[in-house]
Amino acid sequence: MDQKKKKEHGIVLTGMPVSPGAVVARAYVQDNPGLQWQEPDQARFDPGREGEMRDAFYRAVFQAREELACLARGAGSEVQGEIFAAQREILEDEELLSRIGQAILEERLEPESAIRRVFAAYEALFCKMTDPLIAARVADLQDVKRRLLCICQGGEGQRILPLKEEVILVARDLLPSDMACLDRAHIKGIITEMGGTNSHTAILARSLQIPAISGIQGATRRIPQGILAALDAVAGEVILEPDEVQQARYGKIQEQLLARRREEARYLSRPGSTRDGKVMGMGINIGSGEVSVPGEQYDFVGLLRTEFLYMEHTAPPTEEEQYEVYRKVLRQANGKTVTLRTLDIGGDKALPCLALPREENSFLGSRGLRLCLARPEIFQTQLRAALRASALGDLELLFPMVGSLEEIFQARAWVRKAMEGLAAEGFSYNPHIRMGIMIEVPSIALVADLAAEEVDFASIGTNDLAQYVSAADRMNPGMGPYYQGYSPAMLRLLERIFSAFAARHKPVCVCGEMAGDPQGSVLLAGLGARKLSMDPASLAGVKAALAKVSLEEAKNLAGRCLCLRTQEEILGELVGHESF
C-alpha cells in the first residue's frame, strides 16, 4: 500500500480508500503531541499521599464520564453516540479501575503513571486480536486514556485547532473524540497513517461522508504543511501539487459521487427488489445492543454479533445481563426477525473475560461453535438468555464456524438441554425457535445439501469462507493477492449452497462484505441469493443497484462469471456490466 511514485504532474502517494469521495484542498498536517503513544512511566509520589492521589484519580474518572455523556448526547450521528456510550462503559469497568487504584495505593504510582501502565496492558491484549470488531476497541482505550491523562494534567482534550479554510486533514491516526470535534465546514478530506476499513476513523468518516484514505505510512512527515493536494478516496491516491487538469478531474469525480449518492438515497426507504419486482430481503448487521436504523429501511436483523457483550466485561456476562440486551434489541426491531449469532471468538480473538490457551494456528483451532461446545457453561448461559428472549419476539439462533453435521447435532442437543432447564424453572421460551448455521468453512459448504436437512436456515459469511477457500489470511496485507472473494471457486461454492437450500425450501442469507457491495449484491442475486444483510451504510447503494437490473439479467451476469477462469476476469465482467 505504501508506494511512492513520480508522475508527470506531481508526487503520488497511495493508500487504502476507507470512505469514498474526492477533494482538492490544502493539507493541514496535525501536530501529534504523542500523548496516547507514550510508554508507561514509573513516576512515584511520597508516602502519606495515597488517599489524596487515589481521590484525584477518581475525580478524573467522574469528569471523564460526564464529558463522554455530554458528547454522546450531542453526537452528530447515531454511530458517534454509540461509540461514546461504549467509551463511558470502559470507565465503569470495575476491574480496570481497581487495578489503577491498586497501583496508586500499593505502589505509590502517580495517577498518570498508573493510568498509562494499566491501559497499556489492555491495549497490548487487544492489539493481538485479528478480529476487526475487537481490535477496534484499541482506539476506544487510547481515547479514554488520553481523556483521563488530559484531565489529570488540567489540559484540553481537543487536538485539532480551529480552521479558517477548507483543508485535507493529515494525521497519524484519529481517535473518536477527534472525529467528534472535526470542523466539518472546513475539513473536506482525511488522510491517516494508521487504521483500516473497520477502524473508528473509517466508520465515522463514512457516516459523515468525508472522503478518507488510510495506510499511507509517514504521511505526516511526507506531506508538507499547506501543500495543495488532490485526494481520490476511490482509487486510493493522493496527488501533491496537482495541475489544473488534475484538479478539474478530481472535482468531476466528486460531483459524480455526490450525484450517485443523491440517486441512491431515493431507494433507501423503498423495499429491496430487482427492476422486475423480484423481492430481495434487506437485513442489517449490528455489533452492539442498539438498532439505530429506521424501520422502513430494513426488513430484518440478519446478524446480531454478541461478542460486544464479552468485550465490555472483565467477567463473562451473566444470563440476566444478556437477556436484557437481547430483549432490548427485539423491542427496537419492533416485530422484525432478529438473528442472534452465538459467541464467535477463538484463539485469535482472546478477550479479557475469557482465559483461552494460546494456539499455534488459531484460525484452525478452537473458535466459534467449537469453543462454545468446549465451554458448555458459557454456551448454556447464552442459550438460556436467548431462549428466554425468544418468548418476546421473533428471535432465531445462528451458530458460527460450523464444520460438520456432528457439530450441528451437538449444538441442537445443548439447545434442548437449555429448554429443559428453563421449563423446569418455569421460564417462557419459544419451543419452535429456528436454528441455523453460518456457512464459512468449506467442509460444511461442500455438504450443504445434507446440512440443509438438519437446520432451518443458513447465513453465508463470505469473508471467512473466502479466507478458508483460498487459504489466505484476510487480515494479512501480504496475502492480498491470494485472498480472493470473487474467485471462480467462491462463485461455484456459493451457487452450490444456494441450490442445495432452495431445493429444500430453506432460506439462505448472505451477511459478508460481498452482500454490502452493489456489484456483489447483483452477482449474488444471479447466483441464487434472496436475502442479504449488511452494514446499514450499504443499504442505499445495494437497493439502487438491484433496482436497475431484472432477475434474468442478474442470472445471465452470474452465468457468464461462472464460466470465467480468474478473479480478475470476473471483476472485469462486473465492472463492465451496463448497470454499473
Coordinates of C-alpha atoms in Angstrom, one line a residue, residues 171-568:
A171 CA -2.8 12.7 10.9
R172 CA -1.1 9.6 12.2
D173 CA -4.4 8.4 13.5
L174 CA -7.7 10.0 14.7
L175 CA -9.5 8.9 17.8
P176 CA -13.3 9.0 18.1
S177 CA -13.2 12.3 20.1
D178 CA -11.1 13.8 17.4
M179 CA -13.7 12.9 14.9
A180 CA -16.4 14.3 17.1
C181 CA -14.6 17.7 17.2
L182 CA -14.0 17.9 13.5
D183 CA -14.8 21.2 11.9
R184 CA -17.0 19.8 9.1
A185 CA -17.3 23.2 7.5
H186 CA -13.6 23.2 6.7
I187 CA -12.3 19.6 6.9
K188 CA -13.1 18.1 3.5
G189 CA -10.9 15.0 3.5
I190 CA -8.9 12.8 5.8
I191 CA -5.5 11.1 5.4
T192 CA -4.1 8.9 8.1
E193 CA -1.1 6.7 8.5
M194 CA -2.9 4.1 10.6
G195 CA -6.3 2.4 10.5
G196 CA -8.3 0.3 8.1
T197 CA -11.8 -0.1 6.7
N198 CA -13.1 -1.2 10.1
S199 CA -11.4 1.5 12.2
H200 CA -13.3 4.1 14.0
T201 CA -11.9 6.8 11.7
A202 CA -13.2 4.9 8.7
I203 CA -16.6 4.2 10.2
L204 CA -17.1 7.8 11.3
A205 CA -15.8 9.2 8.1
R206 CA -18.3 7.2 6.1
S207 CA -21.1 8.2 8.4
L208 CA -20.1 11.8 7.9
Q209 CA -19.5 11.3 4.2
I210 CA -15.9 12.7 4.4
P211 CA -13.5 11.2 1.8
A212 CA -10.8 9.3 3.6
I213 CA -7.7 7.3 2.9
S214 CA -5.7 5.3 5.5
G215 CA -2.4 3.3 5.5
I216 CA -0.1 6.0 4.0
Q217 CA 3.0 5.4 6.1
G218 CA 4.8 8.5 7.1
A219 CA 2.0 10.8 5.8
T220 CA 2.5 13.4 8.5
R221 CA 6.2 13.5 7.5
R222 CA 6.0 13.2 3.8
I223 CA 3.1 15.7 3.2
P224 CA 4.3 19.3 3.7
Q225 CA 2.1 21.6 5.7
G226 CA -0.2 23.7 3.5
I227 CA 0.6 22.0 0.2
L228 CA -2.2 21.7 -2.3
A229 CA -3.3 18.0 -2.6
A230 CA -5.9 16.1 -4.5
L231 CA -7.4 13.2 -2.6
D232 CA -9.0 10.4 -4.5
A233 CA -10.6 8.1 -2.0
V234 CA -12.0 5.8 -4.7
A235 CA -8.6 4.9 -6.3
G236 CA -6.7 5.4 -3.0
E237 CA -4.4 8.1 -4.3
V238 CA -3.2 11.4 -3.1
I239 CA -1.5 13.7 -5.6
L240 CA 0.7 16.5 -4.2
E241 CA 0.6 19.8 -6.2
P242 CA -1.9 18.6 -8.8
D243 CA -2.0 20.7 -12.0
E244 CA -5.2 22.3 -13.3
V245 CA -6.2 19.4 -15.4
Q246 CA -5.9 17.0 -12.4
Q247 CA -7.8 19.4 -10.2
A248 CA -10.7 19.5 -12.6
R249 CA -10.7 15.7 -12.9
Y250 CA -10.9 15.2 -9.2
G251 CA -13.6 17.8 -8.9
K252 CA -15.6 15.9 -11.5
I253 CA -15.1 12.6 -9.6
Q254 CA -16.6 14.2 -6.5
E255 CA -19.5 15.7 -8.4
Q256 CA -20.3 12.2 -9.9
L257 CA -20.0 10.6 -6.5
L258 CA -22.3 13.1 -4.9
A259 CA -24.8 12.7 -7.7
R260 CA -24.7 8.9 -7.3
R261 CA -25.3 9.3 -3.5
R262 CA -28.3 11.5 -4.2
E263 CA -29.6 8.9 -6.6
E264 CA -29.1 6.0 -4.2
A265 CA -30.7 7.9 -1.3
R266 CA -34.0 7.8 -3.2
Y267 CA -34.0 4.0 -2.8
L268 CA -33.2 3.9 0.9
S269 CA -36.8 3.7 2.2
R270 CA -38.0 1.5 -0.6
P271 CA -38.3 -2.3 -0.4
G272 CA -35.4 -4.2 -1.9
S273 CA -36.2 -5.7 -5.2
T274 CA -35.0 -6.1 -8.8
R275 CA -36.3 -4.0 -11.7
D276 CA -38.9 -6.7 -12.5
G277 CA -40.2 -6.7 -8.9
K278 CA -38.5 -9.8 -7.5
V279 CA -38.2 -9.2 -3.8
M280 CA -34.8 -9.2 -2.1
G281 CA -34.8 -9.2 1.7
M282 CA -32.7 -6.4 3.1
G283 CA -31.2 -7.1 6.5
I284 CA -28.7 -5.2 8.7
N285 CA -25.7 -6.4 10.7
I286 CA -25.3 -4.9 14.1
G287 CA -22.4 -5.2 16.5
S288 CA -24.0 -3.7 19.7
G289 CA -27.2 -3.8 21.6
E290 CA -28.7 -1.0 19.5
V291 CA -30.9 -0.9 16.4
S292 CA -30.3 2.6 15.1
V293 CA -31.8 2.3 11.6
P294 CA -35.3 3.5 10.8
G295 CA -37.7 0.5 10.4
E296 CA -38.7 1.3 6.8
Q297 CA -35.1 0.9 5.6
Y298 CA -34.6 -2.8 6.6
D299 CA -36.6 -6.0 6.7
F300 CA -34.8 -7.9 9.4
V301 CA -31.6 -8.0 11.6
G302 CA -29.6 -10.5 9.7
L303 CA -26.7 -10.6 12.2
L304 CA -26.6 -9.7 15.8
R305 CA -23.0 -10.1 16.9
T306 CA -22.9 -10.9 20.6
E307 CA -19.2 -10.6 21.0
F308 CA -19.6 -6.9 22.2
L309 CA -21.2 -8.2 25.4
Y310 CA -18.0 -10.1 26.2
M311 CA -15.7 -7.2 25.1
E312 CA -17.3 -4.9 27.7
H313 CA -16.9 -7.2 30.7
T314 CA -14.0 -8.4 32.7
A315 CA -16.0 -11.5 33.6
P316 CA -18.4 -13.4 31.2
P317 CA -21.8 -11.6 31.1
T318 CA -24.5 -13.2 33.2
E319 CA -27.6 -14.7 31.9
E320 CA -29.6 -11.8 33.1
E321 CA -27.3 -9.2 31.6
Q322 CA -27.5 -11.0 28.2
Y323 CA -31.3 -11.4 28.4
E324 CA -31.8 -7.7 29.0
V325 CA -29.7 -6.8 25.9
Y326 CA -31.5 -9.3 23.7
R327 CA -34.9 -8.1 25.0
K328 CA -33.9 -4.6 24.1
V329 CA -32.9 -5.4 20.6
L330 CA -36.1 -7.3 20.0
R331 CA -38.1 -4.4 21.2
Q332 CA -36.3 -2.0 18.9
A333 CA -36.7 -4.4 16.0
N334 CA -40.5 -4.0 16.5
G335 CA -41.6 -7.4 15.4
K336 CA -38.9 -8.0 12.8
T337 CA -36.8 -11.1 12.8
V338 CA -33.5 -10.9 14.8
T339 CA -30.8 -13.5 14.0
L340 CA -28.6 -13.9 17.1
R341 CA -25.2 -15.3 16.4
T342 CA -23.9 -17.1 19.4
L343 CA -20.4 -16.2 20.7
D344 CA -17.9 -16.1 17.8
I345 CA -14.4 -15.9 19.3
G346 CA -11.5 -18.1 19.5
G347 CA -7.7 -18.4 19.8
D348 CA -7.2 -15.3 17.6
K349 CA -9.8 -13.3 19.4
A350 CA -8.9 -13.6 23.1
L351 CA -10.9 -11.5 25.5
P352 CA -10.1 -10.2 29.0
C353 CA -13.1 -12.1 30.4
L354 CA -12.1 -15.5 28.9
A355 CA -8.8 -17.2 29.6
L356 CA -8.0 -19.1 26.4
P357 CA -4.9 -21.2 25.7
R358 CA -2.5 -20.0 23.1
E359 CA -2.8 -21.9 19.8
E360 CA -0.1 -22.1 17.1
N361 CA -2.7 -21.8 14.3
S362 CA -5.6 -20.1 15.9
F363 CA -7.6 -19.8 12.6
L364 CA -7.7 -23.6 12.6
G365 CA -8.2 -24.0 16.3
S366 CA -10.9 -23.7 18.9
R367 CA -13.2 -20.9 17.8
G368 CA -16.8 -20.2 17.1
L369 CA -19.1 -23.1 17.8
R370 CA -16.1 -25.4 18.6
L371 CA -15.2 -23.1 21.5
C372 CA -18.8 -23.0 22.8
L373 CA -19.1 -26.8 22.7
A374 CA -15.8 -26.9 24.7
R375 CA -17.0 -24.4 27.2
P376 CA -20.6 -25.5 27.9
E377 CA -21.0 -23.3 30.9
I378 CA -20.6 -20.2 28.7
F379 CA -22.7 -21.7 25.9
Q380 CA -25.6 -22.7 28.2
T381 CA -25.7 -19.2 29.8
Q382 CA -26.0 -17.6 26.4
L383 CA -28.6 -20.1 25.1
R384 CA -30.8 -19.7 28.2
A385 CA -30.7 -15.9 27.8
A386 CA -31.5 -16.1 24.1
L387 CA -34.3 -18.6 24.6
R388 CA -35.9 -16.5 27.3
A389 CA -35.8 -13.5 25.0
S390 CA -37.4 -15.6 22.2
A391 CA -40.7 -15.5 24.1
L392 CA -40.8 -11.7 23.5
G393 CA -40.2 -11.6 19.7
D394 CA -39.1 -13.3 16.5
L395 CA -35.6 -14.4 17.5
E396 CA -33.6 -17.1 15.8
L397 CA -30.3 -18.7 16.7
L398 CA -27.2 -18.8 14.4
F399 CA -24.2 -21.0 15.2
P400 CA -20.9 -19.8 13.8
M401 CA -17.9 -21.6 12.3
V402 CA -19.7 -24.9 11.8
G403 CA -17.6 -27.5 10.1
S404 CA -19.6 -30.7 10.3
L405 CA -23.0 -32.3 10.8
E406 CA -21.8 -33.6 14.1
E407 CA -21.4 -30.1 15.4
I408 CA -25.0 -29.3 14.4
F409 CA -26.2 -32.3 16.3
Q410 CA -24.3 -31.3 19.4
A411 CA -25.5 -27.7 19.2
R412 CA -29.1 -28.8 19.0
A413 CA -28.6 -31.1 21.9
W414 CA -27.4 -28.2 24.1
V415 CA -30.4 -26.1 23.0
R416 CA -32.7 -28.9 24.1
K417 CA -30.9 -29.1 27.4
A418 CA -31.3 -25.4 27.9
M419 CA -35.0 -25.6 27.1
E420 CA -35.5 -28.4 29.6
G421 CA -33.8 -26.4 32.3
L422 CA -35.9 -23.3 31.6
A423 CA -39.1 -25.3 31.5
A424 CA -38.3 -26.9 34.9
E425 CA -37.8 -23.4 36.3
G426 CA -41.0 -22.0 34.9
F427 CA -39.4 -19.7 32.3
S428 CA -41.2 -19.0 29.0
Y429 CA -39.4 -19.5 25.6
N430 CA -40.2 -20.3 22.0
P431 CA -40.1 -24.1 21.8
H432 CA -40.0 -23.9 18.0
I433 CA -37.2 -21.4 17.7
R434 CA -35.4 -21.5 14.4
M435 CA -31.8 -22.7 14.3
G436 CA -29.3 -22.0 11.6
I437 CA -25.6 -22.2 10.8
M438 CA -23.0 -19.9 9.4
I439 CA -21.5 -21.3 6.3
E440 CA -17.9 -20.1 6.3
V441 CA -16.0 -23.4 6.4
P442 CA -15.6 -25.3 3.1
S443 CA -16.3 -28.7 4.7
I444 CA -19.9 -27.7 5.5
A445 CA -20.3 -25.8 2.2
L446 CA -19.5 -29.0 0.3
V447 CA -22.3 -30.9 2.1
A448 CA -24.8 -28.1 2.0
D449 CA -27.5 -30.5 0.8
L450 CA -27.0 -32.6 4.0
A451 CA -26.8 -29.6 6.2
A452 CA -30.0 -28.1 4.8
E453 CA -31.9 -31.2 6.1
E454 CA -30.7 -30.5 9.6
V455 CA -31.2 -26.8 10.1
D456 CA -33.9 -24.2 9.5
F457 CA -31.8 -21.7 7.6
A458 CA -28.2 -20.7 6.8
S459 CA -26.1 -17.5 6.6
I460 CA -23.1 -17.3 4.5
G461 CA -20.1 -15.4 5.9
T462 CA -18.3 -14.6 2.6
N463 CA -15.3 -13.1 4.4
D464 CA -14.2 -16.2 6.3
L465 CA -15.4 -18.5 3.5
A466 CA -13.1 -16.8 1.0
Q467 CA -10.3 -16.9 3.6
Y468 CA -10.6 -20.7 4.0
V469 CA -11.3 -21.4 0.4
S470 CA -8.2 -19.5 -0.7
A471 CA -6.1 -20.5 2.4
A472 CA -5.1 -16.8 2.8
D473 CA -5.3 -14.8 6.0
R474 CA -7.7 -11.9 5.1
M475 CA -6.1 -9.7 7.8
N476 CA -2.6 -10.2 6.5
P477 CA -1.8 -7.4 4.0
G478 CA 0.8 -9.6 2.3
M479 CA -1.9 -12.1 1.4
G480 CA -3.9 -9.6 -0.5
P481 CA -3.3 -11.1 -3.9
Y482 CA -4.2 -14.6 -2.6
Y483 CA -7.3 -13.7 -0.6
Q484 CA -9.9 -13.8 -3.4
G485 CA -13.5 -13.1 -2.5
Y486 CA -14.7 -13.3 -6.2
S487 CA -12.6 -16.3 -7.3
P488 CA -14.2 -18.9 -9.6
A489 CA -14.0 -21.4 -6.7
M490 CA -16.0 -19.0 -4.5
L491 CA -18.7 -18.4 -7.1
R492 CA -19.2 -22.1 -7.7
L493 CA -19.3 -22.8 -4.0
L494 CA -21.9 -20.1 -3.5
E495 CA -24.1 -21.4 -6.3
R496 CA -23.9 -24.9 -4.8
I497 CA -25.1 -23.6 -1.4
F498 CA -28.0 -21.6 -2.8
S499 CA -29.2 -24.6 -4.9
A500 CA -29.0 -27.0 -2.0
F501 CA -31.0 -24.9 0.3
A502 CA -33.5 -23.8 -2.4
A503 CA -34.2 -27.5 -3.2
R504 CA -35.3 -28.0 0.4
H505 CA -37.2 -24.7 0.6
K506 CA -34.8 -23.3 3.3
P507 CA -33.7 -19.7 3.3
V508 CA -30.1 -18.6 2.9
C509 CA -28.9 -15.1 3.8
V510 CA -25.5 -13.6 2.8
C511 CA -24.0 -11.4 5.6
G512 CA -20.4 -10.9 4.5
E513 CA -18.8 -7.9 2.7
M514 CA -20.0 -9.2 -0.7
A515 CA -23.6 -8.6 0.3
G516 CA -22.9 -4.9 1.0
D517 CA -21.2 -4.3 -2.3
P518 CA -23.6 -3.1 -5.0
Q519 CA -21.9 -5.2 -7.7
G520 CA -21.5 -8.1 -5.4
S521 CA -25.2 -8.0 -4.5
V522 CA -26.3 -8.2 -8.1
L523 CA -24.0 -11.2 -8.7
L524 CA -25.3 -12.9 -5.5
A525 CA -28.9 -12.4 -6.8
G526 CA -28.0 -14.0 -10.0
L527 CA -26.3 -17.0 -8.2
G528 CA -29.5 -17.5 -6.2
A529 CA -29.4 -15.3 -3.1
R530 CA -32.8 -13.8 -2.0
K531 CA -31.7 -12.3 1.4
L532 CA -28.8 -10.0 2.0
S533 CA -27.6 -8.5 5.3
M534 CA -25.1 -5.7 5.6
D535 CA -23.8 -2.6 7.4
P536 CA -26.7 -0.1 7.4
A537 CA -24.5 2.4 5.4
S538 CA -24.6 0.0 2.4
L539 CA -28.4 -0.3 2.2
A540 CA -28.9 2.6 -0.3
G541 CA -26.2 1.5 -2.7
V542 CA -27.3 -2.1 -2.8
K543 CA -31.0 -1.3 -3.2
A544 CA -30.2 1.1 -6.0
A545 CA -28.0 -1.5 -7.8
L546 CA -30.6 -4.2 -7.6
A547 CA -33.4 -1.9 -8.7
K548 CA -31.6 -1.3 -12.0
V549 CA -31.5 -5.0 -13.1
S550 CA -34.0 -7.7 -13.8
L551 CA -33.5 -11.0 -12.1
E552 CA -33.0 -12.6 -15.5
E553 CA -30.2 -10.1 -16.2
A554 CA -28.6 -10.9 -12.9
K555 CA -28.7 -14.6 -13.7
N556 CA -27.1 -14.0 -17.1
L557 CA -24.4 -12.0 -15.4
A558 CA -23.8 -14.8 -12.9
G559 CA -23.8 -17.4 -15.7
R560 CA -21.1 -15.5 -17.6
C561 CA -19.0 -15.1 -14.4
L562 CA -19.2 -18.8 -13.6
C563 CA -17.6 -19.6 -17.0
L564 CA -14.6 -17.4 -16.3
R565 CA -11.2 -18.6 -15.1
T566 CA -9.8 -16.0 -12.9
Q567 CA -11.0 -13.4 -10.3
E568 CA -9.6 -10.6 -12.5

